[in-house]
Amino acid sequence: FRYLCAPIIPNQDDDAVFINCRSSSTPPHSYFVVQHILKMFVHILIVAIIHLCSIPSSSAFLPPSLKPPASSKIFSSASEVMPSNVQTLVDQAKSLFDSSFGADVDKNLPNYCVSAPGRVNLIGEHTDYTGGYVLPLAIGFNTVGYGCGSVVKKDSSESIKCRIVSTNNPVAEFHVSPSLEASTGSNKWVNYVQGVVLQYLPDLKEDETFIFDLAIVGDVPLGSGLSSSASLEVATAVFLERILDSHGVAYCSAKDAPLSEKQRKMERAVRCKLAENIFCGVPCGIMDQFVSSAGCEGKLLLLDCRSLDYREVSMGGENASSSDAPVLVITNSNVKHDLGDGEYPVRVRQCKEATDILTKMNPSIQSLRDATMKDVEAAAKSAGLEGVLLQRARHVVSENERTVKTADALEKGDWETVGKLMNASHTSMRDDYEVSCEEIDVLVDLAQTFGDGVYGSRLTGGGFGGCTVTLVKKDSAQQLIEYLKTQYEAKTGTKCVCFETAPASGAKAIDL
């Protein structure tokens, strides 16, 4: 039977069987007649099975009121339905692709579509670049990329180039080369794409390169602290992975054995972080790229930024459906920041200087992740850790402790403890790390003093503007949102934007 089906169901493990059969003495003519008949029977059988498998699911026979939305499309597995906002972004990306590239597109190149979410960090701020703990979640705001591309042989012509366009930016072109230089001025956004492309270039042979056209749209608010840049990087990475997969190209780090899906997500996050560090000049940690790549629907990730081990954390466990179960409300202050040109690099340097002092006192402390509050207090007394450096160390070390405690309390449904830890985190960020601002402090104070229903509130993200995250009882969420909108505008003259969120899934390839 294996021999008869060989052209239909190849099996590399049975090559010896096929070879022996084919090298045996020639069988009689009647044998080939029987063989042909049986092959036809097998073909018919397989076609029938495929046809049966393509019959619509039971949802096709449901009353209209119970059917899934007609616009829903499968992501990359039969169990996941595309959210309506992602479908809208996909349609926008296709439209942008057509209007930007149109007749110039190489019709022979396959099309790909990908998405990657932004993120909110519940707690664990400015700890990732010192190898500490963070507790983020992916959110339902995404960057979507739609385009076509391939791996091609290099040549000396100018025809092999990559073109990208976004909703707010015109078409930019570049040739992929290890000597590619970062863009400046209004075109700096291109660096987040180019930097990722360079991270995937070593996967190709020396005489190969990428060629692609890519349209990018998204609904992650820019400069809000919700990681629009990481979302763009990870979406670009998944797009390149689709191109590599279609050409049978493996990660250069996985030539001996293929990576598991979990390992791929981790590798992707590392590459995107390096792209932002090296090509974009932002000394960020890995949290943003990691949760955008590996986020899990319904779960937060307690991530160890040193080992990249992580634990999925549910909100409440058995208490998730209790009457006082909370939701997360995100409030965008509409005060924007630029981490690359602002205070972020200063904080990174200060943490390094604080670490050097602690290391001299205790060589086992290689980063602030290794220190305890007792170490910080001892260094303040006898090792010259003082002033701003003392403040920075105190925040990072105490924030690591708060993050681990928050994950444990969250799983137990101990909302009061989670709220207190969130409030303490904001105080530390405001006073010791000094990354808050007047508008953010107004929002946090409004939420914390709202009354019954709010457990805790804090700045989320890099700081110097951006968003707050508030843990609030579900029944009180809408009332809180209206209160924040009214009072924030009255106090600052600026409108804020609020929305409820829940943990969403990470980056995906979208089946077209």
Short mmCIF file of C-alpha atoms in Angstrom, two decimals:
data_model
loop_
_atom_site.label_atom_id
_atom_site.label_comp_id
_atom_site.label_asym_id
_atom_site.label_seq_id
_atom_site.Cartn_x
_atom_site.Cartn_y
_atom_site.Cartn_z
CA PHE A 1 0.00 0.00 0.00
CA ARG A 2 2.89 2.37 0.78
CA TYR A 3 4.32 1.79 -2.69
CA LEU A 4 0.96 2.35 -4.41
CA CYS A 5 0.42 5.60 -2.50
CA ALA A 6 3.98 6.85 -2.75
CA PRO A 7 3.24 9.65 -5.22
CA ILE A 8 0.42 10.86 -2.94
CA ILE A 9 1.72 10.30 0.59
CA PRO A 10 5.54 10.47 0.53
CA ASN A 11 7.34 9.31 3.63
CA GLN A 12 11.05 9.92 3.91
CA ASP A 13 11.39 7.13 6.45
CA ASP A 14 10.27 4.64 3.80
CA ASP A 15 12.69 5.68 1.06
CA ALA A 16 14.46 2.32 1.30
CA VAL A 17 11.19 0.52 0.73
CA PHE A 18 10.42 2.62 -2.36
CA ILE A 19 13.90 2.11 -3.78
CA ASN A 20 13.78 -1.65 -3.30
CA CYS A 21 10.39 -1.87 -4.96
CA ARG A 22 11.47 0.23 -7.90
CA SER A 23 14.69 -1.70 -8.40
CA SER A 24 13.08 -5.11 -8.31
CA SER A 25 12.45 -7.16 -11.43
CA THR A 26 9.76 -5.84 -13.78
CA PRO A 27 6.29 -7.12 -12.78
CA PRO A 28 3.76 -8.40 -15.32
CA HIS A 29 1.48 -6.00 -17.26
CA SER A 30 -1.55 -7.06 -15.21
CA TYR A 31 0.20 -5.80 -12.09
CA PHE A 32 0.40 -2.27 -13.51
CA VAL A 33 -3.30 -2.36 -14.39
CA VAL A 34 -4.18 -3.29 -10.82
CA GLN A 35 -1.73 -0.67 -9.52
CA HIS A 36 -3.34 2.05 -11.65
CA ILE A 37 -6.84 1.12 -10.47
CA LEU A 38 -5.79 1.16 -6.84
CA LYS A 39 -4.08 4.53 -7.25
CA MET A 40 -7.27 5.95 -8.74
CA PHE A 41 -9.22 4.54 -5.79
CA VAL A 42 -6.84 6.14 -3.28
CA HIS A 43 -7.06 9.52 -5.05
CA ILE A 44 -10.87 9.39 -5.01
CA LEU A 45 -10.86 8.41 -1.33
CA ILE A 46 -8.57 11.30 -0.36
CA VAL A 47 -10.60 13.83 -2.36
CA ALA A 48 -13.77 12.61 -0.64
CA ILE A 49 -12.18 13.02 2.79
CA ILE A 50 -11.01 16.56 1.95
CA HIS A 51 -14.50 17.42 0.72
CA LEU A 52 -16.09 16.14 3.92
CA CYS A 53 -13.63 18.16 6.03
CA SER A 54 -14.59 21.31 4.16
CA ILE A 55 -18.27 21.12 5.13
CA PRO A 56 -19.18 24.24 7.15
CA SER A 57 -19.18 23.94 10.90
CA SER A 58 -22.39 23.73 12.88
CA SER A 59 -22.38 27.52 13.27
CA ALA A 60 -23.47 27.75 9.62
CA PHE A 61 -26.82 26.27 10.62
CA LEU A 62 -27.41 28.53 13.62
CA PRO A 63 -30.11 31.21 13.62
CA PRO A 64 -28.72 34.56 12.38
CA SER A 65 -28.72 36.02 15.91
CA LEU A 66 -26.33 33.32 17.12
CA LYS A 67 -23.90 33.27 14.19
CA PRO A 68 -20.41 34.80 14.41
CA PRO A 69 -20.01 38.16 12.64
CA ALA A 70 -19.78 37.73 8.87
CA SER A 71 -16.63 39.83 8.82
CA SER A 72 -14.76 37.53 11.18
CA LYS A 73 -11.72 35.86 9.67
CA ILE A 74 -9.50 33.15 11.00
CA PHE A 75 -6.10 34.25 12.32
CA SER A 76 -3.89 31.21 11.92
CA SER A 77 -5.82 28.45 13.65
CA ALA A 78 -9.38 27.25 13.47
CA SER A 79 -10.12 28.25 17.07
CA GLU A 80 -9.27 31.96 16.83
CA VAL A 81 -11.58 34.52 15.28
CA MET A 82 -10.21 37.89 14.24
CA PRO A 83 -11.47 40.76 16.42
CA SER A 84 -13.45 43.38 14.50
CA ASN A 85 -10.88 46.13 15.12
CA VAL A 86 -8.11 43.94 13.65
CA GLN A 87 -10.29 43.20 10.63
CA THR A 88 -10.74 46.95 10.15
CA LEU A 89 -6.97 47.45 10.32
CA VAL A 90 -6.43 44.65 7.80
CA ASP A 91 -8.84 46.31 5.38
CA GLN A 92 -7.09 49.66 5.89
CA ALA A 93 -3.67 48.09 5.34
CA LYS A 94 -4.81 46.46 2.09
CA SER A 95 -6.24 49.76 0.88
CA LEU A 96 -3.05 51.62 1.79
CA PHE A 97 -0.96 48.96 0.04
CA ASP A 98 -3.00 49.24 -3.16
CA SER A 99 -3.01 53.04 -3.22
CA SER A 100 0.70 53.34 -2.38
CA PHE A 101 2.24 50.65 -4.56
CA GLY A 102 -0.51 49.79 -7.05
CA ALA A 103 0.74 48.79 -10.49
CA ASP A 104 4.39 48.77 -9.33
CA VAL A 105 3.88 45.65 -7.23
CA ASP A 106 5.52 42.45 -8.43
CA LYS A 107 2.49 40.20 -8.92
CA ASN A 108 4.68 37.11 -8.57
CA LEU A 109 5.47 37.85 -4.93
CA PRO A 110 3.22 36.18 -2.33
CA ASN A 111 1.15 38.37 -0.01
CA TYR A 112 1.34 38.23 3.79
CA CYS A 113 -0.58 39.89 6.61
CA VAL A 114 0.50 40.12 10.25
CA SER A 115 -0.49 41.83 13.49
CA ALA A 116 1.24 42.62 16.78
CA PRO A 117 -0.33 44.20 19.87
CA GLY A 118 0.66 47.05 22.10
CA ARG A 119 0.96 46.44 25.82
CA VAL A 120 0.18 47.74 29.28
CA ASN A 121 2.44 47.03 32.22
CA LEU A 122 0.47 46.44 35.39
CA ILE A 123 3.59 46.82 37.53
CA GLY A 124 7.36 46.42 37.25
CA GLU A 125 8.45 49.70 35.68
CA HIS A 126 12.03 50.50 34.64
CA THR A 127 13.17 47.09 35.89
CA ASP A 128 13.57 45.24 32.60
CA TYR A 129 16.87 46.82 31.54
CA THR A 130 18.39 45.79 34.86
CA GLY A 131 17.31 42.16 34.45
CA GLY A 132 14.38 42.44 36.86
CA TYR A 133 10.72 41.39 36.92
CA VAL A 134 7.80 42.85 35.00
CA LEU A 135 4.09 42.02 34.86
CA PRO A 136 2.69 43.21 31.50
CA LEU A 137 -0.24 42.20 29.33
CA ALA A 138 -0.86 42.51 25.62
CA ILE A 139 -3.84 44.71 24.76
CA GLY A 140 -6.38 44.81 21.94
CA PHE A 141 -4.67 47.66 20.10
CA ASN A 142 -2.48 46.48 17.24
CA THR A 143 -0.09 47.26 14.43
CA VAL A 144 -1.06 45.45 11.23
CA GLY A 145 1.23 44.95 8.25
CA TYR A 146 0.09 43.87 4.80
CA GLY A 147 2.49 43.32 1.94
CA CYS A 148 4.39 41.04 -0.36
CA GLY A 149 7.98 39.92 -0.30
CA SER A 150 10.59 37.32 -1.06
CA VAL A 151 14.18 36.23 -0.62
CA VAL A 152 16.20 36.97 -3.75
CA LYS A 153 19.76 36.81 -5.03
CA LYS A 154 21.76 40.00 -4.64
CA ASP A 155 22.80 41.92 -7.72
CA SER A 156 24.45 45.24 -8.50
CA SER A 157 21.29 46.89 -9.82
CA GLU A 158 19.10 49.32 -7.94
CA SER A 159 15.98 47.21 -8.54
CA ILE A 160 16.25 45.15 -5.35
CA LYS A 161 14.80 47.37 -2.69
CA CYS A 162 12.30 47.40 0.13
CA ARG A 163 9.44 49.87 0.27
CA ILE A 164 7.35 50.69 3.33
CA VAL A 165 4.51 53.10 3.95
CA SER A 166 2.36 53.91 6.97
CA THR A 167 -0.87 55.79 7.52
CA ASN A 168 0.93 58.96 8.62
CA ASN A 169 4.09 58.70 6.52
CA PRO A 170 4.87 58.59 2.79
CA VAL A 171 6.58 55.70 1.04
CA ALA A 172 10.19 55.14 2.11
CA GLU A 173 12.64 53.01 0.15
CA PHE A 174 15.86 51.31 1.20
CA HIS A 175 18.27 48.61 0.10
CA VAL A 176 18.96 45.92 2.67
CA SER A 177 22.65 45.88 3.52
CA PRO A 178 24.73 45.39 6.67
CA SER A 179 25.98 48.94 6.09
CA LEU A 180 22.46 50.40 6.14
CA GLU A 181 22.42 53.64 8.12
CA ALA A 182 19.67 54.93 10.38
CA SER A 183 17.26 57.54 9.03
CA THR A 184 16.97 60.96 10.63
CA GLY A 185 14.39 63.71 10.93
CA SER A 186 10.76 62.97 10.15
CA ASN A 187 11.71 59.58 8.68
CA LYS A 188 13.00 58.15 11.97
CA TRP A 189 10.03 55.79 12.21
CA VAL A 190 11.59 53.79 9.37
CA ASN A 191 14.44 52.80 11.70
CA TYR A 192 12.13 50.51 13.68
CA VAL A 193 11.53 48.50 10.51
CA GLN A 194 15.07 48.66 9.13
CA GLY A 195 16.60 47.67 12.46
CA VAL A 196 14.49 44.51 12.57
CA VAL A 197 15.31 43.65 8.94
CA LEU A 198 19.02 43.78 9.79
CA GLN A 199 18.44 41.36 12.66
CA TYR A 200 17.01 38.81 10.21
CA LEU A 201 19.62 39.32 7.50
CA PRO A 202 22.08 36.76 9.02
CA ASP A 203 19.46 34.05 8.45
CA LEU A 204 20.04 34.38 4.70
CA LYS A 205 22.97 33.18 2.61
CA GLU A 206 25.67 35.72 1.82
CA ASP A 207 24.42 36.16 -1.74
CA GLU A 208 20.76 36.60 -0.68
CA THR A 209 18.71 39.54 0.51
CA PHE A 210 15.11 40.62 1.18
CA ILE A 211 12.80 42.41 -1.20
CA PHE A 212 9.35 43.52 -0.06
CA ASP A 213 6.58 46.11 -0.17
CA LEU A 214 4.83 46.64 3.17
CA ALA A 215 1.92 48.84 4.25
CA ILE A 216 1.60 49.49 7.99
CA VAL A 217 -1.42 50.72 9.92
CA GLY A 218 -2.27 50.60 13.61
CA ASP A 219 -4.45 51.84 16.42
CA VAL A 220 -1.86 51.83 19.24
CA PRO A 221 -1.76 55.50 20.35
CA LEU A 222 1.65 56.96 19.50
CA GLY A 223 3.75 58.24 22.39
CA SER A 224 1.22 56.99 24.94
CA GLY A 225 3.43 54.50 26.74
CA LEU A 226 1.54 51.56 25.21
CA SER A 227 4.53 50.42 23.12
CA SER A 228 3.60 51.40 19.59
CA SER A 229 7.28 51.06 18.63
CA ALA A 230 7.58 47.51 19.95
CA SER A 231 4.32 46.63 18.23
CA LEU A 232 5.76 47.90 14.93
CA GLU A 233 9.01 45.97 15.45
CA VAL A 234 7.29 42.70 16.27
CA ALA A 235 4.84 43.02 13.36
CA THR A 236 7.80 43.55 11.04
CA ALA A 237 9.53 40.50 12.53
CA VAL A 238 6.52 38.24 11.97
CA PHE A 239 6.25 39.53 8.38
CA LEU A 240 9.90 38.61 7.73
CA GLU A 241 9.38 35.21 9.37
CA ARG A 242 6.54 34.54 6.95
CA ILE A 243 8.89 35.29 4.06
CA LEU A 244 11.60 33.05 5.54
CA ASP A 245 9.14 30.23 6.20
CA SER A 246 7.88 30.32 2.62
CA HIS A 247 11.47 29.82 1.44
CA GLY A 248 12.26 27.12 3.97
CA VAL A 249 14.84 29.31 5.72
CA ALA A 250 15.46 28.56 9.40
CA TYR A 251 16.77 30.90 12.07
CA CYS A 252 20.56 30.99 11.99
CA SER A 253 20.36 30.08 15.68
CA ALA A 254 18.36 26.94 14.85
CA LYS A 255 20.29 25.28 12.05
CA ASP A 256 20.72 22.06 14.01
CA ALA A 257 17.21 21.78 15.42
CA PRO A 258 14.02 23.76 14.73
CA LEU A 259 12.84 26.12 17.45
CA SER A 260 9.62 25.44 19.31
CA GLU A 261 6.86 28.04 19.05
CA LYS A 262 7.77 29.35 22.50
CA GLN A 263 11.44 29.59 21.53
CA ARG A 264 10.52 31.44 18.33
CA LYS A 265 8.58 34.02 20.33
CA MET A 266 11.53 34.52 22.65
CA GLU A 267 14.01 34.75 19.77
CA ARG A 268 11.76 37.26 18.01
CA ALA A 269 11.58 39.43 21.11
CA VAL A 270 15.35 39.40 21.57
CA ARG A 271 15.93 40.40 17.96
CA CYS A 272 13.42 43.25 18.15
CA LYS A 273 14.99 44.53 21.37
CA LEU A 274 18.43 44.50 19.73
CA ALA A 275 17.00 46.36 16.75
CA GLU A 276 15.77 49.15 19.02
CA ASN A 277 18.98 49.20 21.08
CA ILE A 278 21.43 49.14 18.18
CA PHE A 279 19.70 50.75 15.23
CA CYS A 280 17.23 53.12 16.93
CA GLY A 281 19.55 54.09 19.78
CA VAL A 282 17.03 53.42 22.57
CA PRO A 283 18.56 51.47 25.51
CA CYS A 284 15.28 49.74 26.35
CA GLY A 285 14.79 46.41 28.07
CA ILE A 286 12.97 43.46 26.57
CA MET A 287 9.54 43.72 28.21
CA ASP A 288 7.68 45.52 25.42
CA GLN A 289 8.87 43.29 22.59
CA PHE A 290 8.44 40.15 24.67
CA VAL A 291 4.80 40.63 25.62
CA SER A 292 3.91 41.82 22.10
CA SER A 293 5.44 38.61 20.77
CA ALA A 294 4.34 36.12 23.45
CA GLY A 295 1.22 37.67 24.99
CA CYS A 296 -1.54 35.28 26.02
CA GLU A 297 -5.26 35.98 25.92
CA GLY A 298 -6.68 36.22 29.43
CA LYS A 299 -3.25 36.13 31.10
CA LEU A 300 -0.57 38.56 32.22
CA LEU A 301 3.07 37.51 31.98
CA LEU A 302 5.36 37.57 35.00
CA LEU A 303 8.60 37.85 33.07
CA ASP A 304 12.10 37.39 34.42
CA CYS A 305 13.99 39.77 32.13
CA ARG A 306 17.32 38.09 32.84
CA SER A 307 16.50 34.46 32.03
CA LEU A 308 13.42 35.22 29.88
CA ASP A 309 11.51 32.61 31.83
CA TYR A 310 7.91 33.65 32.35
CA ARG A 311 4.78 32.57 34.12
CA GLU A 312 1.26 33.16 32.88
CA VAL A 313 -0.77 34.89 35.57
CA SER A 314 -4.56 34.92 35.59
CA MET A 315 -6.59 37.62 37.30
CA GLY A 316 -8.18 36.02 40.30
CA GLY A 317 -8.07 32.31 39.59
CA GLU A 318 -11.19 30.87 41.22
CA ASN A 319 -12.24 34.37 42.29
CA ALA A 320 -12.19 35.75 38.75
CA SER A 321 -15.98 35.79 38.50
CA SER A 322 -16.69 37.12 42.00
CA SER A 323 -18.86 40.21 42.43
CA ASP A 324 -15.88 42.41 43.30
CA ALA A 325 -13.71 41.11 40.41
CA PRO A 326 -11.99 44.11 38.80
CA VAL A 327 -11.15 45.29 35.33
CA LEU A 328 -8.27 47.42 34.11
CA VAL A 329 -8.98 50.97 32.95
CA ILE A 330 -6.28 52.64 30.86
CA THR A 331 -6.27 56.44 30.69
CA ASN A 332 -4.23 58.26 28.08
CA SER A 333 -3.13 61.66 29.42
CA ASN A 334 -2.44 62.84 25.84
CA VAL A 335 0.94 64.08 27.05
CA LYS A 336 3.49 62.52 24.68
CA HIS A 337 7.14 61.65 25.13
CA ASP A 338 10.11 60.49 23.09
CA LEU A 339 12.13 57.86 24.94
CA GLY A 340 15.06 58.09 22.52
CA ASP A 341 15.71 61.80 23.08
CA GLY A 342 14.45 62.22 26.64
CA GLU A 343 15.29 61.12 30.13
CA TYR A 344 15.15 57.38 29.49
CA PRO A 345 18.85 56.98 28.60
CA VAL A 346 19.72 59.06 31.66
CA ARG A 347 17.90 56.61 33.95
CA VAL A 348 19.67 53.67 32.32
CA ARG A 349 23.05 55.28 33.00
CA GLN A 350 22.13 56.12 36.59
CA CYS A 351 21.12 52.51 37.26
CA LYS A 352 24.48 51.38 35.92
CA GLU A 353 26.33 53.81 38.20
CA ALA A 354 24.29 52.68 41.22
CA THR A 355 25.05 49.06 40.34
CA ASP A 356 28.79 49.78 40.19
CA ILE A 357 28.70 51.10 43.76
CA LEU A 358 26.76 48.08 45.00
CA THR A 359 29.12 45.70 43.17
CA LYS A 360 32.15 47.18 44.91
CA MET A 361 30.43 46.54 48.23
CA ASN A 362 29.20 43.07 47.25
CA PRO A 363 30.69 41.44 44.09
CA SER A 364 27.73 39.06 43.83
CA ILE A 365 25.54 42.03 42.86
CA GLN A 366 25.95 42.26 39.08
CA SER A 367 22.78 44.26 38.46
CA LEU A 368 20.10 45.92 40.57
CA ARG A 369 18.11 42.72 40.12
CA ASP A 370 20.56 41.01 42.51
CA ALA A 371 20.26 43.60 45.27
CA THR A 372 17.88 43.68 48.23
CA MET A 373 16.62 46.68 50.15
CA LYS A 374 19.08 45.76 52.91
CA ASP A 375 21.91 45.99 50.34
CA VAL A 376 20.70 49.42 49.26
CA GLU A 377 20.48 50.63 52.85
CA ALA A 378 23.95 49.26 53.63
CA ALA A 379 25.45 50.93 50.57
CA ALA A 380 23.80 54.20 51.57
CA LYS A 381 25.46 54.02 54.97
CA SER A 382 28.95 52.85 54.05
CA ALA A 383 29.56 52.72 50.28
CA GLY A 384 28.66 56.20 49.13
CA LEU A 385 25.32 55.39 47.49
CA GLU A 386 23.53 58.69 47.87
CA GLY A 387 21.42 61.36 46.20
CA VAL A 388 19.89 60.55 42.84
CA LEU A 389 21.69 57.20 42.55
CA LEU A 390 20.24 56.11 45.90
CA GLN A 391 16.78 57.08 44.71
CA ARG A 392 17.12 55.14 41.45
CA ALA A 393 18.40 52.01 43.19
CA ARG A 394 15.69 52.20 45.81
CA HIS A 395 12.98 52.33 43.19
CA VAL A 396 14.25 49.45 41.07
CA VAL A 397 14.95 47.10 43.98
CA SER A 398 11.62 47.80 45.71
CA GLU A 399 9.76 47.58 42.38
CA ASN A 400 11.09 44.08 41.76
CA GLU A 401 9.78 43.01 45.17
CA ARG A 402 6.40 44.63 44.50
CA THR A 403 6.09 42.95 41.10
CA VAL A 404 6.54 39.41 42.41
CA LYS A 405 4.13 40.09 45.28
CA THR A 406 1.57 41.54 42.88
CA ALA A 407 1.60 38.42 40.69
CA ASP A 408 0.95 36.21 43.70
CA ALA A 409 -1.83 38.46 45.02
CA LEU A 410 -3.39 38.72 41.58
CA GLU A 411 -3.72 34.96 41.23
CA LYS A 412 -5.32 34.73 44.69
CA GLY A 413 -7.82 37.45 43.88
CA ASP A 414 -6.43 39.62 46.67
CA TRP A 415 -7.41 42.87 44.95
CA GLU A 416 -6.77 45.07 47.98
CA THR A 417 -3.13 43.99 48.13
CA VAL A 418 -2.70 44.42 44.39
CA GLY A 419 -4.09 47.95 44.65
CA LYS A 420 -1.81 48.92 47.53
CA LEU A 421 1.23 47.65 45.62
CA MET A 422 0.18 49.63 42.54
CA ASN A 423 -0.18 52.81 44.59
CA ALA A 424 3.21 52.27 46.20
CA SER A 425 4.72 51.73 42.75
CA HIS A 426 3.45 55.09 41.55
CA THR A 427 4.79 56.87 44.60
CA SER A 428 8.18 55.31 43.97
CA MET A 429 8.14 56.26 40.29
CA ARG A 430 7.13 59.80 41.13
CA ASP A 431 9.49 60.46 44.03
CA ASP A 432 12.48 58.11 43.59
CA TYR A 433 12.61 57.51 39.84
CA GLU A 434 11.15 60.89 38.91
CA VAL A 435 9.50 59.83 35.66
CA SER A 436 5.99 61.09 36.33
CA CYS A 437 4.63 64.51 35.44
CA GLU A 438 1.90 66.86 36.62
CA GLU A 439 -0.81 65.52 34.28
CA ILE A 440 -0.12 61.90 35.18
CA ASP A 441 -0.13 62.71 38.89
CA VAL A 442 -3.52 64.39 38.46
CA LEU A 443 -4.96 61.27 36.83
CA VAL A 444 -3.53 58.94 39.48
CA ASP A 445 -4.75 61.15 42.32
CA LEU A 446 -8.23 61.36 40.80
CA ALA A 447 -8.43 57.58 40.51
CA GLN A 448 -6.96 56.82 43.93
CA THR A 449 -9.39 59.23 45.65
CA PHE A 450 -12.40 58.21 43.56
CA GLY A 451 -13.79 56.17 46.43
CA ASP A 452 -15.19 52.67 46.74
CA GLY A 453 -14.52 50.57 43.67
CA VAL A 454 -10.94 51.61 42.86
CA TYR A 455 -8.23 49.37 44.27
CA GLY A 456 -5.14 51.12 42.90
CA SER A 457 -3.76 53.31 40.13
CA ARG A 458 -0.32 54.13 38.75
CA LEU A 459 1.67 55.43 35.82
CA THR A 460 2.37 52.73 33.26
CA GLY A 461 5.11 52.82 30.64
CA GLY A 462 8.35 54.75 30.42
CA GLY A 463 6.91 57.89 31.93
CA PHE A 464 7.15 61.62 31.19
CA GLY A 465 3.52 61.44 30.09
CA GLY A 466 1.62 58.56 28.57
CA CYS A 467 -0.96 56.47 30.37
CA THR A 468 -2.15 55.35 33.77
CA VAL A 469 -3.52 51.91 34.63
CA THR A 470 -6.25 51.57 37.27
CA LEU A 471 -7.62 48.43 38.90
CA VAL A 472 -11.33 49.03 39.50
CA LYS A 473 -14.44 46.98 40.19
CA LYS A 474 -16.24 46.24 36.95
CA ASP A 475 -19.47 47.81 38.18
CA SER A 476 -17.63 51.07 38.91
CA ALA A 477 -15.54 51.24 35.74
CA GLN A 478 -17.86 53.35 33.60
CA GLN A 479 -18.54 55.80 36.41
CA LEU A 480 -14.78 56.15 36.99
CA ILE A 481 -14.17 56.78 33.28
CA GLU A 482 -16.71 59.61 33.17
CA TYR A 483 -15.26 61.10 36.36
CA LEU A 484 -11.70 61.02 35.02
CA LYS A 485 -12.69 62.63 31.73
CA THR A 486 -14.58 65.48 33.39
CA GLN A 487 -12.17 66.20 36.24
CA TYR A 488 -8.96 65.82 34.23
CA GLU A 489 -10.08 68.34 31.64
CA ALA A 490 -11.23 70.72 34.38
CA LYS A 491 -7.86 70.53 36.13
CA THR A 492 -5.50 70.48 33.12
CA GLY A 493 -7.43 71.84 30.17
CA THR A 494 -6.59 68.66 28.27
CA LYS A 495 -8.94 65.85 27.28
CA CYS A 496 -8.01 62.30 28.28
CA VAL A 497 -9.05 59.05 26.62
CA CYS A 498 -10.12 56.06 28.72
CA PHE A 499 -10.86 52.45 27.88
CA GLU A 500 -11.27 49.12 29.61
CA THR A 501 -8.87 46.38 28.64
CA ALA A 502 -8.14 42.73 29.27
CA PRO A 503 -5.12 40.58 28.39
CA ALA A 504 -5.03 39.86 24.64
CA SER A 505 -3.02 37.43 22.54
CA GLY A 506 0.39 38.23 21.09
CA ALA A 507 1.63 38.64 17.52
CA LYS A 508 0.09 36.57 14.75
CA ALA A 509 0.26 35.83 11.08
CA ILE A 510 -3.17 36.39 9.53
CA ASP A 511 -4.44 33.98 6.91
CA LEU A 512 -5.64 35.88 3.85
#
